[in-house]
């Protein structure tokens, strides 16, 4: 009987200890969740994958990641009490890296498409875009309808890649924008289908070696990408986006990075429920 009593007491002590550890662990989990409600890789900091070579959208300047998309993300993050850490990558791998958890967010003028929705989820659209057609300065090409049989370069995985494929152009795919620009300068490509703003900047910086032949409006908006099912972060970004639209930050950044670019009729950034101040009112 005495032996059984000792065992019973020992078991009770062990059970109590286990309950105490479980309670502490549960409390710790609650604390961790409170400190990191969006499940970020580092509490309080959005780790964003972006590009280094695509001005005025996303690029490096004096060692700092900047551009319209990245400055807008900083402003959105600030509205929801977060900082942003940018990391450079290639566009071709960006969406997979977001969904695998390497990055919390993808920031790179990412056009929403049904195919991409299979890999990541998107926040509300924050920008529109045009396709640009860049060609060597001496080229006779003046429109997208003249590309059949030409050597057309695109950045792999972009909507420009999708467009060229659908148009049966058999495009030459390169990993980044600098590679596309270099092909035009070297004369190894007849044309580059680019995001128009990036194409404009590249032509302006080419010392007269590249020109913009044509532009056409992209059919869908651009948005920040998050991992599939990351609804808390996506909804927080949507909320912050509406706030920076309402306070004029979106309009100010539009005027700063795309001076003189008209906003297409009917385009509404964010949820569409927030009035968009004019750039002059936002400055």
PDB file of C-alpha atoms in Angstrom:
ATOM      1  CA  UNK A   1       0.000   0.000   0.000  1.00  0.00           C
ATOM      2  CA  UNK A   2       2.790   2.413   0.908  1.00  0.00           C
ATOM      3  CA  UNK A   3       4.567   1.716  -2.386  1.00  0.00           C
ATOM      4  CA  UNK A   4       1.341   2.393  -4.308  1.00  0.00           C
ATOM      5  CA  UNK A   5       0.798   5.653  -2.388  1.00  0.00           C
ATOM      6  CA  UNK A   6       4.289   6.877  -3.282  1.00  0.00           C
ATOM      7  CA  UNK A   7       3.681   6.080  -6.938  1.00  0.00           C
ATOM      8  CA  UNK A   8       0.361   7.872  -6.887  1.00  0.00           C
ATOM      9  CA  UNK A   9       1.912  10.992  -5.367  1.00  0.00           C
ATOM     10  CA  UNK A  10       4.743  10.900  -7.913  1.00  0.00           C
ATOM     11  CA  UNK A  11       2.269  10.622 -10.752  1.00  0.00           C
ATOM     12  CA  UNK A  12       0.299  13.558  -9.407  1.00  0.00           C
ATOM     13  CA  UNK A  13       3.426  15.687  -9.146  1.00  0.00           C
ATOM     14  CA  UNK A  14       4.411  14.751 -12.712  1.00  0.00           C
ATOM     15  CA  UNK A  15       0.960  15.579 -14.049  1.00  0.00           C
ATOM     16  CA  UNK A  16       1.004  18.947 -12.297  1.00  0.00           C
ATOM     17  CA  UNK A  17       4.418  19.723 -13.752  1.00  0.00           C
ATOM     18  CA  UNK A  18       3.222  18.761 -17.224  1.00  0.00           C
ATOM     19  CA  UNK A  19       0.167  20.996 -16.884  1.00  0.00           C
ATOM     20  CA  UNK A  20       2.376  23.883 -15.754  1.00  0.00           C
ATOM     21  CA  UNK A  21       4.697  23.470 -18.747  1.00  0.00           C
ATOM     22  CA  UNK A  22       1.716  23.241 -21.097  1.00  0.00           C
ATOM     23  CA  UNK A  23       0.212  26.389 -19.620  1.00  0.00           C
ATOM     24  CA  UNK A  24       3.487  28.281 -19.987  1.00  0.00           C
ATOM     25  CA  UNK A  25       3.888  27.084 -23.581  1.00  0.00           C
ATOM     26  CA  UNK A  26       0.350  28.145 -24.440  1.00  0.00           C
ATOM     27  CA  UNK A  27       0.966  31.505 -22.820  1.00  0.00           C
ATOM     28  CA  UNK A  28       4.169  31.836 -24.820  1.00  0.00           C
ATOM     29  CA  UNK A  29       2.304  31.032 -28.041  1.00  0.00           C
ATOM     30  CA  UNK A  30      -0.268  33.716 -27.240  1.00  0.00           C
ATOM     31  CA  UNK A  31       2.502  36.242 -26.562  1.00  0.00           C
ATOM     32  CA  UNK A  32       4.280  35.351 -29.811  1.00  0.00           C
ATOM     33  CA  UNK A  33       1.051  35.709 -31.776  1.00  0.00           C
ATOM     34  CA  UNK A  34       0.387  39.089 -30.179  1.00  0.00           C
ATOM     35  CA  UNK A  35       3.900  40.276 -31.047  1.00  0.00           C
ATOM     36  CA  UNK A  36       3.649  39.013 -34.633  1.00  0.00           C
ATOM     37  CA  UNK A  37      -0.033  39.078 -35.659  1.00  0.00           C
ATOM     38  CA  UNK A  38       0.723  38.818 -39.384  1.00  0.00           C
ATOM     39  CA  UNK A  39       3.113  35.866 -39.078  1.00  0.00           C
ATOM     40  CA  UNK A  40       6.030  37.800 -40.563  1.00  0.00           C
ATOM     41  CA  UNK A  41       9.498  36.288 -40.883  1.00  0.00           C
ATOM     42  CA  UNK A  42      10.632  38.892 -38.352  1.00  0.00           C
ATOM     43  CA  UNK A  43       8.077  40.548 -36.048  1.00  0.00           C
ATOM     44  CA  UNK A  44       7.340  44.127 -37.012  1.00  0.00           C
ATOM     45  CA  UNK A  45       9.230  43.952 -40.328  1.00  0.00           C
ATOM     46  CA  UNK A  46       7.945  43.037 -43.792  1.00  0.00           C
ATOM     47  CA  UNK A  47      10.664  41.236 -45.759  1.00  0.00           C
ATOM     48  CA  UNK A  48       9.926  42.235 -49.358  1.00  0.00           C
ATOM     49  CA  UNK A  49      11.428  40.700 -52.471  1.00  0.00           C
ATOM     50  CA  UNK A  50      12.024  43.289 -55.193  1.00  0.00           C
ATOM     51  CA  UNK A  51      14.256  44.120 -58.159  1.00  0.00           C
ATOM     52  CA  UNK A  52      17.297  46.369 -58.435  1.00  0.00           C
ATOM     53  CA  UNK A  53      17.126  47.403 -62.099  1.00  0.00           C
ATOM     54  CA  UNK A  54      13.623  48.540 -63.026  1.00  0.00           C
ATOM     55  CA  UNK A  55      13.264  52.323 -62.577  1.00  0.00           C
ATOM     56  CA  UNK A  56      11.025  54.156 -61.918  1.00  0.00           C
ATOM     57  CA  UNK A  57       9.065  51.250 -60.402  1.00  0.00           C
ATOM     58  CA  UNK A  58      11.711  49.433 -58.341  1.00  0.00           C
ATOM     59  CA  UNK A  59      15.455  50.060 -58.277  1.00  0.00           C
ATOM     60  CA  UNK A  60      18.554  50.757 -56.211  1.00  0.00           C
ATOM     61  CA  UNK A  61      19.762  54.321 -55.746  1.00  0.00           C
ATOM     62  CA  UNK A  62      22.800  55.094 -53.603  1.00  0.00           C
ATOM     63  CA  UNK A  63      22.446  51.694 -51.973  1.00  0.00           C
ATOM     64  CA  UNK A  64      18.763  52.190 -51.102  1.00  0.00           C
ATOM     65  CA  UNK A  65      15.813  50.316 -52.587  1.00  0.00           C
ATOM     66  CA  UNK A  66      13.375  52.883 -53.940  1.00  0.00           C
ATOM     67  CA  UNK A  67      10.946  53.521 -56.798  1.00  0.00           C
ATOM     68  CA  UNK A  68       7.197  54.020 -56.857  1.00  0.00           C
ATOM     69  CA  UNK A  69       6.252  50.501 -55.763  1.00  0.00           C
ATOM     70  CA  UNK A  70       8.750  50.364 -52.906  1.00  0.00           C
ATOM     71  CA  UNK A  71       8.099  53.863 -51.564  1.00  0.00           C
ATOM     72  CA  UNK A  72       4.378  53.139 -51.654  1.00  0.00           C
ATOM     73  CA  UNK A  73       4.939  49.892 -49.732  1.00  0.00           C
ATOM     74  CA  UNK A  74       6.933  51.762 -47.090  1.00  0.00           C
ATOM     75  CA  UNK A  75       4.037  54.210 -46.683  1.00  0.00           C
ATOM     76  CA  UNK A  76       1.461  51.391 -46.524  1.00  0.00           C
ATOM     77  CA  UNK A  77       3.528  49.488 -43.956  1.00  0.00           C
ATOM     78  CA  UNK A  78       3.876  52.598 -41.813  1.00  0.00           C
ATOM     79  CA  UNK A  79       0.080  52.906 -41.672  1.00  0.00           C
ATOM     80  CA  UNK A  80      -0.159  49.435 -40.108  1.00  0.00           C
ATOM     81  CA  UNK A  81       2.797  49.896 -37.755  1.00  0.00           C
ATOM     82  CA  UNK A  82       5.410  47.941 -39.709  1.00  0.00           C
ATOM     83  CA  UNK A  83       8.822  48.551 -41.279  1.00  0.00           C
ATOM     84  CA  UNK A  84      10.039  47.133 -44.600  1.00  0.00           C
ATOM     85  CA  UNK A  85      13.278  45.297 -45.385  1.00  0.00           C
ATOM     86  CA  UNK A  86      13.876  44.988 -49.128  1.00  0.00           C
ATOM     87  CA  UNK A  87      15.915  42.192 -50.707  1.00  0.00           C
ATOM     88  CA  UNK A  88      16.889  42.058 -54.378  1.00  0.00           C
ATOM     89  CA  UNK A  89      15.996  39.029 -56.502  1.00  0.00           C
ATOM     90  CA  UNK A  90      15.115  38.067 -60.099  1.00  0.00           C
ATOM     91  CA  UNK A  91      11.526  38.506 -61.217  1.00  0.00           C
ATOM     92  CA  UNK A  92      11.418  34.977 -62.635  1.00  0.00           C
ATOM     93  CA  UNK A  93      11.693  33.488 -59.137  1.00  0.00           C
ATOM     94  CA  UNK A  94       9.933  36.159 -57.080  1.00  0.00           C
ATOM     95  CA  UNK A  95       6.416  34.706 -56.825  1.00  0.00           C
ATOM     96  CA  UNK A  96       7.636  31.233 -55.909  1.00  0.00           C
ATOM     97  CA  UNK A  97       9.909  32.775 -53.273  1.00  0.00           C
ATOM     98  CA  UNK A  98       6.964  34.654 -51.770  1.00  0.00           C
ATOM     99  CA  UNK A  99       4.813  31.545 -51.581  1.00  0.00           C
ATOM    100  CA  UNK A 100       7.637  29.420 -50.135  1.00  0.00           C
ATOM    101  CA  UNK A 101       8.142  31.901 -47.284  1.00  0.00           C
ATOM    102  CA  UNK A 102      11.454  33.416 -48.341  1.00  0.00           C
ATOM    103  CA  UNK A 103       9.690  36.787 -48.535  1.00  0.00           C
ATOM    104  CA  UNK A 104       6.570  38.124 -46.824  1.00  0.00           C
ATOM    105  CA  UNK A 105       5.668  40.294 -49.830  1.00  0.00           C
ATOM    106  CA  UNK A 106       6.593  40.647 -53.485  1.00  0.00           C
ATOM    107  CA  UNK A 107       7.006  44.271 -54.633  1.00  0.00           C
ATOM    108  CA  UNK A 108       7.823  44.655 -58.301  1.00  0.00           C
ATOM    109  CA  UNK A 109       4.973  46.136 -60.345  1.00  0.00           C
ATOM    110  CA  UNK A 110       3.396  42.659 -60.451  1.00  0.00           C
ATOM    111  CA  UNK A 111       0.412  42.486 -62.773  1.00  0.00           C
ATOM    112  CA  UNK A 112      -2.446  40.352 -61.458  1.00  0.00           C
ATOM    113  CA  UNK A 113      -3.154  37.362 -63.709  1.00  0.00           C
ATOM    114  CA  UNK A 114      -5.188  34.192 -63.260  1.00  0.00           C
ATOM    115  CA  UNK A 115      -2.063  32.090 -63.762  1.00  0.00           C
ATOM    116  CA  UNK A 116      -0.193  33.955 -61.011  1.00  0.00           C
ATOM    117  CA  UNK A 117      -3.137  33.556 -58.632  1.00  0.00           C
ATOM    118  CA  UNK A 118      -2.334  29.844 -58.604  1.00  0.00           C
ATOM    119  CA  UNK A 119       1.016  30.628 -56.937  1.00  0.00           C
ATOM    120  CA  UNK A 120       0.295  33.661 -54.716  1.00  0.00           C
ATOM    121  CA  UNK A 121      -2.525  35.838 -53.427  1.00  0.00           C
ATOM    122  CA  UNK A 122      -2.735  39.520 -54.354  1.00  0.00           C
ATOM    123  CA  UNK A 123      -3.773  42.623 -52.473  1.00  0.00           C
ATOM    124  CA  UNK A 124      -5.903  45.289 -54.104  1.00  0.00           C
ATOM    125  CA  UNK A 125      -4.474  46.891 -57.227  1.00  0.00           C
ATOM    126  CA  UNK A 126      -2.373  50.001 -56.633  1.00  0.00           C
ATOM    127  CA  UNK A 127      -1.220  50.935 -60.128  1.00  0.00           C
ATOM    128  CA  UNK A 128      -1.955  50.515 -63.819  1.00  0.00           C
ATOM    129  CA  UNK A 129       0.592  49.923 -66.504  1.00  0.00           C
ATOM    130  CA  UNK A 130       1.366  50.134 -70.182  1.00  0.00           C
ATOM    131  CA  UNK A 131       3.388  47.846 -72.378  1.00  0.00           C
ATOM    132  CA  UNK A 132       6.217  49.702 -74.063  1.00  0.00           C
ATOM    133  CA  UNK A 133       7.934  48.691 -77.271  1.00  0.00           C
ATOM    134  CA  UNK A 134      11.618  49.657 -77.230  1.00  0.00           C
ATOM    135  CA  UNK A 135      13.710  49.256 -80.383  1.00  0.00           C
ATOM    136  CA  UNK A 136      17.176  50.306 -81.598  1.00  0.00           C
ATOM    137  CA  UNK A 137      17.237  53.951 -82.661  1.00  0.00           C
ATOM    138  CA  UNK A 138      17.586  53.090 -86.359  1.00  0.00           C
ATOM    139  CA  UNK A 139      14.760  50.536 -86.372  1.00  0.00           C
ATOM    140  CA  UNK A 140      11.818  50.958 -88.795  1.00  0.00           C
ATOM    141  CA  UNK A 141       9.459  49.216 -86.322  1.00  0.00           C
ATOM    142  CA  UNK A 142       6.655  51.521 -85.182  1.00  0.00           C
ATOM    143  CA  UNK A 143       4.069  49.185 -83.618  1.00  0.00           C
ATOM    144  CA  UNK A 144       3.310  45.881 -81.928  1.00  0.00           C
ATOM    145  CA  UNK A 145       1.732  44.617 -85.153  1.00  0.00           C
ATOM    146  CA  UNK A 146       5.160  44.569 -86.853  1.00  0.00           C
ATOM    147  CA  UNK A 147       6.866  42.030 -84.576  1.00  0.00           C
ATOM    148  CA  UNK A 148       6.128  38.799 -86.446  1.00  0.00           C
ATOM    149  CA  UNK A 149       9.390  37.151 -87.486  1.00  0.00           C
ATOM    150  CA  UNK A 150      11.458  39.591 -85.427  1.00  0.00           C
ATOM    151  CA  UNK A 151      13.816  38.754 -82.587  1.00  0.00           C
ATOM    152  CA  UNK A 152      11.818  40.038 -79.605  1.00  0.00           C
ATOM    153  CA  UNK A 153      13.284  40.001 -76.109  1.00  0.00           C
ATOM    154  CA  UNK A 154      11.240  39.833 -72.866  1.00  0.00           C
ATOM    155  CA  UNK A 155      12.011  39.319 -69.189  1.00  0.00           C
ATOM    156  CA  UNK A 156      11.099  35.778 -68.246  1.00  0.00           C
ATOM    157  CA  UNK A 157       7.877  35.321 -66.283  1.00  0.00           C
ATOM    158  CA  UNK A 158       6.504  38.820 -66.905  1.00  0.00           C
ATOM    159  CA  UNK A 159       3.147  39.711 -68.454  1.00  0.00           C
ATOM    160  CA  UNK A 160       5.165  40.937 -71.434  1.00  0.00           C
ATOM    161  CA  UNK A 161       6.447  37.355 -71.753  1.00  0.00           C
ATOM    162  CA  UNK A 162       2.825  36.132 -71.629  1.00  0.00           C
ATOM    163  CA  UNK A 163       1.800  38.648 -74.289  1.00  0.00           C
ATOM    164  CA  UNK A 164       4.618  37.706 -76.644  1.00  0.00           C
ATOM    165  CA  UNK A 165       3.839  34.002 -76.231  1.00  0.00           C
ATOM    166  CA  UNK A 166       0.120  34.494 -76.913  1.00  0.00           C
ATOM    167  CA  UNK A 167       1.005  36.493 -80.026  1.00  0.00           C
ATOM    168  CA  UNK A 168       3.193  33.582 -81.239  1.00  0.00           C
ATOM    169  CA  UNK A 169       6.318  35.733 -81.320  1.00  0.00           C
ATOM    170  CA  UNK A 170       8.662  33.029 -79.964  1.00  0.00           C
ATOM    171  CA  UNK A 171      10.375  35.550 -77.655  1.00  0.00           C
ATOM    172  CA  UNK A 172      13.943  35.463 -76.377  1.00  0.00           C
ATOM    173  CA  UNK A 173      13.664  35.274 -72.580  1.00  0.00           C
ATOM    174  CA  UNK A 174      16.229  36.944 -70.310  1.00  0.00           C
ATOM    175  CA  UNK A 175      16.397  37.051 -66.479  1.00  0.00           C
ATOM    176  CA  UNK A 176      16.368  40.828 -65.935  1.00  0.00           C
ATOM    177  CA  UNK A 177      15.859  44.237 -67.512  1.00  0.00           C
ATOM    178  CA  UNK A 178      19.548  45.031 -67.919  1.00  0.00           C
ATOM    179  CA  UNK A 179      19.933  41.927 -70.063  1.00  0.00           C
ATOM    180  CA  UNK A 180      17.096  43.068 -72.318  1.00  0.00           C
ATOM    181  CA  UNK A 181      18.546  46.572 -72.652  1.00  0.00           C
ATOM    182  CA  UNK A 182      21.985  45.173 -73.471  1.00  0.00           C
ATOM    183  CA  UNK A 183      20.519  43.028 -76.269  1.00  0.00           C
ATOM    184  CA  UNK A 184      19.012  46.129 -77.895  1.00  0.00           C
ATOM    185  CA  UNK A 185      22.237  48.098 -77.533  1.00  0.00           C
ATOM    186  CA  UNK A 186      24.267  45.244 -79.005  1.00  0.00           C
ATOM    187  CA  UNK A 187      21.860  44.783 -81.902  1.00  0.00           C
ATOM    188  CA  UNK A 188      21.133  41.151 -80.979  1.00  0.00           C
ATOM    189  CA  UNK A 189      17.404  41.894 -80.560  1.00  0.00           C
ATOM    190  CA  UNK A 190      15.014  43.766 -82.848  1.00  0.00           C
ATOM    191  CA  UNK A 191      12.641  44.839 -80.069  1.00  0.00           C
ATOM    192  CA  UNK A 192      11.981  44.638 -76.351  1.00  0.00           C
ATOM    193  CA  UNK A 193       8.458  44.466 -74.931  1.00  0.00           C
ATOM    194  CA  UNK A 194       8.819  46.199 -71.561  1.00  0.00           C
ATOM    195  CA  UNK A 195       6.766  47.824 -68.822  1.00  0.00           C
ATOM    196  CA  UNK A 196       6.313  51.232 -70.449  1.00  0.00           C
ATOM    197  CA  UNK A 197       7.745  53.338 -67.633  1.00  0.00           C
ATOM    198  CA  UNK A 198      10.858  51.167 -67.497  1.00  0.00           C
ATOM    199  CA  UNK A 199      11.123  51.280 -71.290  1.00  0.00           C
ATOM    200  CA  UNK A 200      10.830  55.079 -71.256  1.00  0.00           C
ATOM    201  CA  UNK A 201      13.590  55.424 -68.662  1.00  0.00           C
ATOM    202  CA  UNK A 202      15.843  52.941 -70.466  1.00  0.00           C
ATOM    203  CA  UNK A 203      15.490  54.804 -73.764  1.00  0.00           C
ATOM    204  CA  UNK A 204      16.130  58.154 -72.098  1.00  0.00           C
ATOM    205  CA  UNK A 205      19.309  56.801 -70.494  1.00  0.00           C
ATOM    206  CA  UNK A 206      20.642  55.098 -73.638  1.00  0.00           C
ATOM    207  CA  UNK A 207      22.408  58.136 -75.155  1.00  0.00           C
ATOM    208  CA  UNK A 208      20.222  57.919 -78.231  1.00  0.00           C
ATOM    209  CA  UNK A 209      20.791  54.215 -78.939  1.00  0.00           C
ATOM    210  CA  UNK A 210      17.248  53.104 -78.029  1.00  0.00           C
ATOM    211  CA  UNK A 211      13.854  54.657 -78.767  1.00  0.00           C
ATOM    212  CA  UNK A 212      10.255  53.935 -77.732  1.00  0.00           C
ATOM    213  CA  UNK A 213       8.267  52.840 -80.788  1.00  0.00           C
ATOM    214  CA  UNK A 214       4.819  52.332 -79.250  1.00  0.00           C
ATOM    215  CA  UNK A 215       2.784  51.801 -76.067  1.00  0.00           C
ATOM    216  CA  UNK A 216      -0.439  50.056 -75.172  1.00  0.00           C
ATOM    217  CA  UNK A 217      -2.423  49.821 -71.924  1.00  0.00           C
ATOM    218  CA  UNK A 218      -2.069  46.636 -69.877  1.00  0.00           C
ATOM    219  CA  UNK A 219      -5.495  45.092 -69.191  1.00  0.00           C
ATOM    220  CA  UNK A 220      -5.084  44.453 -65.444  1.00  0.00           C
ATOM    221  CA  UNK A 221      -3.629  46.360 -62.445  1.00  0.00           C
ATOM    222  CA  UNK A 222      -0.483  45.722 -60.455  1.00  0.00           C
ATOM    223  CA  UNK A 223      -0.537  44.638 -56.801  1.00  0.00           C
ATOM    224  CA  UNK A 224       1.617  43.344 -53.952  1.00  0.00           C
ATOM    225  CA  UNK A 225       1.877  39.552 -53.709  1.00  0.00           C
ATOM    226  CA  UNK A 226       1.652  37.499 -50.500  1.00  0.00           C
ATOM    227  CA  UNK A 227       1.734  33.758 -49.863  1.00  0.00           C
ATOM    228  CA  UNK A 228      -1.397  31.748 -50.589  1.00  0.00           C
ATOM    229  CA  UNK A 229      -3.765  31.951 -47.634  1.00  0.00           C
ATOM    230  CA  UNK A 230      -1.927  34.813 -45.922  1.00  0.00           C
ATOM    231  CA  UNK A 231      -5.190  36.674 -45.433  1.00  0.00           C
ATOM    232  CA  UNK A 232      -4.231  38.699 -42.346  1.00  0.00           C
ATOM    233  CA  UNK A 233      -1.267  40.347 -44.047  1.00  0.00           C
ATOM    234  CA  UNK A 234      -3.154  40.830 -47.315  1.00  0.00           C
ATOM    235  CA  UNK A 235      -6.081  42.513 -45.547  1.00  0.00           C
ATOM    236  CA  UNK A 236      -3.734  44.729 -43.526  1.00  0.00           C
ATOM    237  CA  UNK A 237      -1.950  45.851 -46.703  1.00  0.00           C
ATOM    238  CA  UNK A 238      -5.305  46.616 -48.307  1.00  0.00           C
ATOM    239  CA  UNK A 239      -6.275  48.741 -45.307  1.00  0.00           C
ATOM    240  CA  UNK A 240      -2.960  50.612 -45.353  1.00  0.00           C
ATOM    241  CA  UNK A 241      -3.252  51.166 -49.111  1.00  0.00           C
ATOM    242  CA  UNK A 242      -6.648  52.815 -48.746  1.00  0.00           C
ATOM    243  CA  UNK A 243      -5.203  55.082 -46.047  1.00  0.00           C
ATOM    244  CA  UNK A 244      -2.293  56.281 -48.193  1.00  0.00           C
ATOM    245  CA  UNK A 245      -4.690  56.910 -51.062  1.00  0.00           C
ATOM    246  CA  UNK A 246      -6.947  58.959 -48.794  1.00  0.00           C
ATOM    247  CA  UNK A 247      -4.129  61.065 -47.326  1.00  0.00           C
ATOM    248  CA  UNK A 248      -2.681  61.930 -50.754  1.00  0.00           C
ATOM    249  CA  UNK A 249       0.501  59.842 -50.587  1.00  0.00           C
ATOM    250  CA  UNK A 250      -0.480  57.723 -53.585  1.00  0.00           C
ATOM    251  CA  UNK A 251      -1.133  60.806 -55.736  1.00  0.00           C
ATOM    252  CA  UNK A 252       2.106  62.460 -54.580  1.00  0.00           C
ATOM    253  CA  UNK A 253       4.173  59.392 -55.485  1.00  0.00           C
ATOM    254  CA  UNK A 254       2.420  59.125 -58.856  1.00  0.00           C
ATOM    255  CA  UNK A 255       3.409  62.719 -59.632  1.00  0.00           C
ATOM    256  CA  UNK A 256       6.972  62.151 -58.393  1.00  0.00           C
ATOM    257  CA  UNK A 257       7.754  58.940 -60.271  1.00  0.00           C
ATOM    258  CA  UNK A 258       5.458  59.269 -63.310  1.00  0.00           C
ATOM    259  CA  UNK A 259       5.324  63.018 -64.011  1.00  0.00           C
ATOM    260  CA  UNK A 260       2.788  63.848 -66.681  1.00  0.00           C
ATOM    261  CA  UNK A 261       1.451  60.296 -66.983  1.00  0.00           C
ATOM    262  CA  UNK A 262      -2.353  60.400 -67.319  1.00  0.00           C
ATOM    263  CA  UNK A 263      -4.467  58.085 -65.187  1.00  0.00           C
ATOM    264  CA  UNK A 264      -6.806  55.994 -67.378  1.00  0.00           C
ATOM    265  CA  UNK A 265     -10.501  56.730 -67.084  1.00  0.00           C
ATOM    266  CA  UNK A 266     -12.148  54.321 -64.674  1.00  0.00           C
ATOM    267  CA  UNK A 267      -8.969  53.261 -62.843  1.00  0.00           C
ATOM    268  CA  UNK A 268      -9.499  53.187 -59.067  1.00  0.00           C
ATOM    269  CA  UNK A 269      -6.576  52.143 -56.840  1.00  0.00           C
ATOM    270  CA  UNK A 270      -7.138  50.175 -53.648  1.00  0.00           C
ATOM    271  CA  UNK A 271     -10.631  49.056 -52.692  1.00  0.00           C
ATOM    272  CA  UNK A 272     -12.187  51.702 -54.917  1.00  0.00           C
ATOM    273  CA  UNK A 273     -14.080  53.105 -51.937  1.00  0.00           C
ATOM    274  CA  UNK A 274     -11.613  55.938 -51.220  1.00  0.00           C
ATOM    275  CA  UNK A 275     -11.527  59.280 -53.014  1.00  0.00           C
ATOM    276  CA  UNK A 276      -8.213  59.922 -54.804  1.00  0.00           C
ATOM    277  CA  UNK A 277      -6.836  63.432 -54.233  1.00  0.00           C
ATOM    278  CA  UNK A 278      -5.321  65.188 -57.232  1.00  0.00           C
ATOM    279  CA  UNK A 279      -1.484  65.415 -57.237  1.00  0.00           C
ATOM    280  CA  UNK A 280      -1.653  69.173 -56.639  1.00  0.00           C
ATOM    281  CA  UNK A 281      -3.853  68.675 -53.587  1.00  0.00           C
ATOM    282  CA  UNK A 282      -1.506  65.960 -52.295  1.00  0.00           C
ATOM    283  CA  UNK A 283       1.702  67.990 -52.645  1.00  0.00           C
TER     284      UNK A 283
END
